[in-house]
CSV table of C-alpha atoms in Angstrom, one decimal:
chain,number,residue,atom,x,y,z
A,219,MET,CA,-6.5,123.0,-40.8
A,220,ARG,CA,-6.0,121.8,-44.4
A,221,VAL,CA,-4.3,118.6,-45.0
A,222,ILE,CA,-2.3,117.5,-48.1
A,223,VAL,CA,-1.7,113.8,-48.9
A,224,ALA,CA,1.1,113.5,-51.4
A,225,GLY,CA,3.5,110.8,-52.6
A,226,TRP,CA,4.0,108.0,-55.1
A,227,ILE,CA,3.2,104.4,-55.8
A,228,ARG,CA,5.4,102.1,-57.8
A,229,PHE,CA,4.1,99.5,-60.2
A,230,ALA,CA,5.9,96.9,-62.4
A,231,SER,CA,5.4,99.2,-65.5
A,232,ALA,CA,3.8,102.4,-66.8
A,233,GLU,CA,1.2,100.2,-68.5
A,234,ILE,CA,0.2,98.6,-65.2
A,235,ALA,CA,0.2,102.0,-63.4
A,236,GLY,CA,-2.1,103.4,-66.0
A,237,LYS,CA,-4.3,100.3,-65.9
A,238,ALA,CA,-4.5,100.5,-62.1
A,239,ILE,CA,-5.5,104.2,-62.1
A,240,ARG,CA,-8.1,103.7,-64.9
A,241,ALA,CA,-9.6,100.7,-63.0
A,242,GLY,CA,-10.1,103.0,-60.0
A,243,ALA,CA,-11.5,106.0,-61.9
A,244,ASP,CA,-15.0,105.6,-60.5
A,245,LEU,CA,-13.6,105.5,-57.0
A,246,ILE,CA,-11.5,108.6,-57.7
A,247,VAL,CA,-14.6,110.4,-59.0
A,248,GLU,CA,-16.5,109.3,-55.8
A,249,SER,CA,-13.7,110.5,-53.5
A,250,ARG,CA,-13.8,113.9,-55.2
A,251,THR,CA,-17.5,114.3,-54.1
A,252,GLU,CA,-16.8,113.6,-50.5
A,253,THR,CA,-17.2,116.4,-48.0
A,254,GLY,CA,-14.1,118.4,-47.6
A,255,CYS,CA,-12.3,117.2,-50.7
A,256,VAL,CA,-10.6,120.1,-52.4
A,257,ALA,CA,-8.4,118.1,-54.8
A,258,TYR,CA,-7.9,114.4,-55.5
A,259,ASN,CA,-5.7,113.3,-58.3
A,260,TRP,CA,-3.7,110.2,-59.3
A,261,SER,CA,-1.4,110.4,-62.3
A,262,VAL,CA,1.2,108.3,-64.1
A,263,ASP,CA,4.7,109.9,-64.1
A,264,PRO,CA,5.7,110.4,-67.8
A,265,LEU,CA,9.4,110.2,-67.0
A,266,ASP,CA,9.6,107.4,-64.4
A,267,ASP,CA,8.3,104.1,-65.7
A,268,GLY,CA,5.8,102.5,-63.3
A,269,LYS,CA,5.5,105.4,-60.9
A,270,ALA,CA,2.2,107.0,-60.2
A,271,HIS,CA,1.8,110.2,-58.2
A,272,VAL,CA,-0.9,110.8,-55.6
A,273,PHE,CA,-2.1,114.2,-54.6
A,274,GLU,CA,-5.1,115.0,-52.3
A,275,GLU,CA,-6.1,118.2,-50.5
A,276,TRP,CA,-8.7,118.1,-47.7
A,277,GLU,CA,-10.4,121.0,-45.8
A,278,SER,CA,-9.7,119.4,-42.4
A,279,GLU,CA,-8.2,116.5,-40.6
A,280,GLN,CA,-11.8,115.2,-39.8
A,281,ASP,CA,-12.6,115.2,-43.5
A,282,LEU,CA,-9.5,113.1,-44.3
A,283,LEU,CA,-10.3,110.8,-41.4
A,284,ARG,CA,-13.8,110.2,-42.8
A,285,HIS,CA,-12.3,109.6,-46.3
A,286,LEU,CA,-10.0,106.9,-44.8
A,287,ARG,CA,-13.0,105.0,-43.6
A,288,HIS,CA,-15.1,105.7,-46.7
A,289,ARG,CA,-16.0,103.0,-49.2
A,290,SER,CA,-14.1,104.8,-52.0
A,291,TYR,CA,-10.9,104.6,-50.1
A,292,THR,CA,-11.2,101.0,-48.9
A,293,GLN,CA,-12.2,99.8,-52.3
A,294,MET,CA,-9.3,101.7,-54.0
A,295,ARG,CA,-6.9,100.0,-51.7
A,296,ASP,CA,-8.3,96.6,-52.6
A,297,GLN,CA,-8.3,97.5,-56.3
A,298,LEU,CA,-4.6,98.7,-56.2
A,299,ALA,CA,-3.5,95.5,-54.5
A,300,GLN,CA,-4.5,93.6,-57.7
A,301,HIS,CA,-1.9,95.5,-59.9
A,302,GLU,CA,1.7,94.4,-59.1
A,303,LEU,CA,2.2,97.2,-56.6
A,304,SER,CA,5.9,97.0,-55.5
A,305,ASP,CA,6.5,100.1,-53.3
A,306,PHE,CA,5.0,103.3,-52.1
A,307,ASP,CA,5.7,106.5,-50.2
A,308,ILE,CA,2.7,108.6,-49.3
A,309,LYS,CA,2.8,111.3,-46.6
A,310,LEU,CA,0.5,113.7,-44.8
A,311,TYR,CA,1.3,117.4,-44.6
A,312,SER,CA,-0.5,120.0,-42.5
A,313,VAL,CA,-1.1,123.3,-44.1
A,314,ALA,CA,-0.6,126.3,-41.8
A,315,GLY,CA,-1.3,128.9,-44.5
A,316,ILE,CA,-2.4,129.4,-48.1
A,317,GLU,CA,-1.3,132.0,-50.5
A,318,PRO,CA,-1.5,132.3,-54.3
A,319,VAL,CA,1.7,131.6,-56.3
A,320,TYR,CA,1.2,134.7,-58.4
A,321,ASP,CA,0.6,138.3,-57.3
A,322,GLU,CA,-2.1,140.6,-58.6
A,323,GLU,CA,-0.1,141.4,-61.8
A,324,GLY,CA,0.3,137.7,-62.6
A,325,GLN,CA,4.0,137.6,-61.6
A,326,ALA,CA,5.6,135.0,-59.4
A,327,ARG,CA,5.5,136.2,-55.8
A,328,THR,CA,8.7,137.8,-54.4
A,329,THR,CA,7.5,137.2,-50.8
A,330,ILE,CA,6.0,133.9,-49.5
A,331,PHE,CA,4.4,133.9,-46.1
A,332,GLY,CA,6.3,137.0,-45.1
A,333,VAL,CA,9.7,135.5,-46.3
A,334,SER,CA,11.7,136.9,-49.2
A,335,LEU,CA,15.2,136.4,-50.6
Protein backbone atom coordinates (compact mmCIF):
# COMPACT_ATOMS: atom_id res chain seq x y z
CA MET A 1 0.00 0.00 0.00
CA ARG A 2 1.30 3.50 -0.78
CA VAL A 3 2.32 5.72 2.10
CA ILE A 4 2.31 9.52 2.23
CA VAL A 5 4.51 11.46 4.65
CA ALA A 6 3.27 15.04 5.00
CA GLY A 7 3.64 17.88 7.43
CA TRP A 8 5.68 20.90 8.37
CA ILE A 9 8.80 21.99 10.22
CA ARG A 10 9.17 25.39 11.90
CA PHE A 11 12.44 27.33 11.87
CA ALA A 12 13.31 30.71 13.39
CA SER A 13 12.86 32.47 10.02
CA ALA A 14 12.21 31.89 6.31
CA GLU A 15 15.91 32.56 5.68
CA ILE A 16 16.91 29.77 8.06
CA ALA A 17 14.28 27.42 6.60
CA GLY A 18 15.64 28.03 3.10
CA LYS A 19 19.21 27.60 4.28
CA ALA A 20 18.35 24.31 6.02
CA ILE A 21 16.66 22.91 2.90
CA ARG A 22 19.47 24.02 0.59
CA ALA A 23 22.03 22.48 2.96
CA GLY A 24 20.19 19.16 2.64
CA ALA A 25 19.71 19.31 -1.13
CA ASP A 26 22.13 16.45 -1.85
CA LEU A 27 20.35 14.28 0.72
CA ILE A 28 16.97 15.11 -0.84
CA VAL A 29 18.32 14.14 -4.26
CA GLU A 30 19.70 10.90 -2.78
CA SER A 31 16.35 10.09 -1.14
CA ARG A 32 14.60 10.54 -4.48
CA THR A 33 16.73 7.72 -5.93
CA GLU A 34 15.81 5.21 -3.22
CA THR A 35 13.73 2.18 -4.14
CA GLY A 36 10.01 2.94 -3.86
CA CYS A 37 10.31 6.73 -3.70
CA VAL A 38 7.55 8.26 -5.82
CA ALA A 39 7.88 11.85 -4.55
CA TYR A 40 10.17 13.61 -2.09
CA ASN A 41 9.91 17.36 -1.65
CA TRP A 42 10.78 19.98 0.95
CA SER A 43 9.71 23.58 0.39
CA VAL A 44 9.59 26.90 2.24
CA ASP A 45 6.06 28.25 2.77
CA PRO A 46 5.90 31.63 0.98
CA LEU A 47 3.16 32.94 3.31
CA ASP A 48 4.23 31.60 6.71
CA ASP A 49 7.65 32.85 7.81
CA GLY A 50 9.92 30.06 8.97
CA LYS A 51 7.66 27.18 7.97
CA ALA A 52 8.85 24.44 5.62
CA HIS A 53 6.57 21.76 4.17
CA VAL A 54 7.53 18.12 3.80
CA PHE A 55 5.87 15.81 1.27
CA GLU A 56 6.92 12.26 0.46
CA GLU A 57 5.19 9.41 -1.34
CA TRP A 58 6.45 5.83 -1.07
CA GLU A 59 5.31 2.72 -2.96
CA SER A 60 5.05 0.67 0.24
CA GLU A 61 5.50 0.60 3.98
CA GLN A 62 8.66 -1.47 3.51
CA ASP A 63 10.17 1.17 1.19
CA LEU A 64 9.51 3.90 3.74
CA LEU A 65 10.90 1.76 6.58
CA ARG A 66 14.10 1.23 4.54
CA HIS A 67 14.30 4.99 3.95
CA LEU A 68 13.99 5.70 7.69
CA ARG A 69 17.16 3.64 8.19
CA HIS A 70 18.96 4.96 5.12
CA ARG A 71 21.95 7.29 5.32
CA SER A 72 20.08 10.06 3.51
CA TYR A 73 17.40 10.14 6.23
CA THR A 74 19.72 9.94 9.22
CA GLN A 75 22.06 12.59 7.84
CA MET A 76 19.12 14.89 6.99
CA ARG A 77 17.91 14.66 10.59
CA ASP A 78 21.40 15.58 11.81
CA GLN A 79 21.63 18.42 9.29
CA LEU A 80 18.22 19.88 10.24
CA ALA A 81 19.16 19.88 13.93
CA GLN A 82 21.85 22.45 13.13
CA HIS A 83 19.30 25.09 11.96
CA GLU A 84 17.21 26.53 14.82
CA LEU A 85 14.41 24.02 14.43
CA SER A 86 11.66 24.99 16.87
CA ASP A 87 8.68 22.71 16.13
CA PHE A 88 7.35 20.15 13.68
CA ASP A 89 4.27 18.11 12.85
CA ILE A 90 4.81 15.33 10.32
CA LYS A 91 2.39 12.44 9.88
CA LEU A 92 2.09 9.17 7.95
CA TYR A 93 -0.97 8.49 5.78
CA SER A 94 -1.86 5.16 4.20
CA VAL A 95 -3.32 5.35 0.71
CA ALA A 96 -6.15 2.92 -0.03
CA GLY A 97 -6.72 4.13 -3.58
CA ILE A 98 -5.38 6.45 -6.25
CA GLU A 99 -7.38 8.35 -8.87
CA PRO A 100 -6.50 11.32 -11.07
CA VAL A 101 -7.91 14.71 -10.04
CA TYR A 102 -9.10 15.42 -13.61
CA ASP A 103 -11.30 13.31 -15.88
CA GLU A 104 -10.56 12.36 -19.50
CA GLU A 105 -11.74 15.80 -20.72
CA GLY A 106 -9.43 17.64 -18.30
CA GLN A 107 -12.24 18.67 -15.95
CA ALA A 108 -12.18 18.33 -12.17
CA ARG A 109 -13.78 15.02 -11.28
CA THR A 110 -17.40 15.03 -10.12
CA THR A 111 -17.00 11.66 -8.40
CA ILE A 112 -14.06 10.68 -6.20
CA PHE A 113 -13.67 7.02 -5.17
CA GLY A 114 -17.33 6.46 -5.92
CA VAL A 115 -18.53 9.45 -3.84
CA SER A 116 -20.23 12.49 -5.39
CA LEU A 117 -22.01 15.57 -4.05
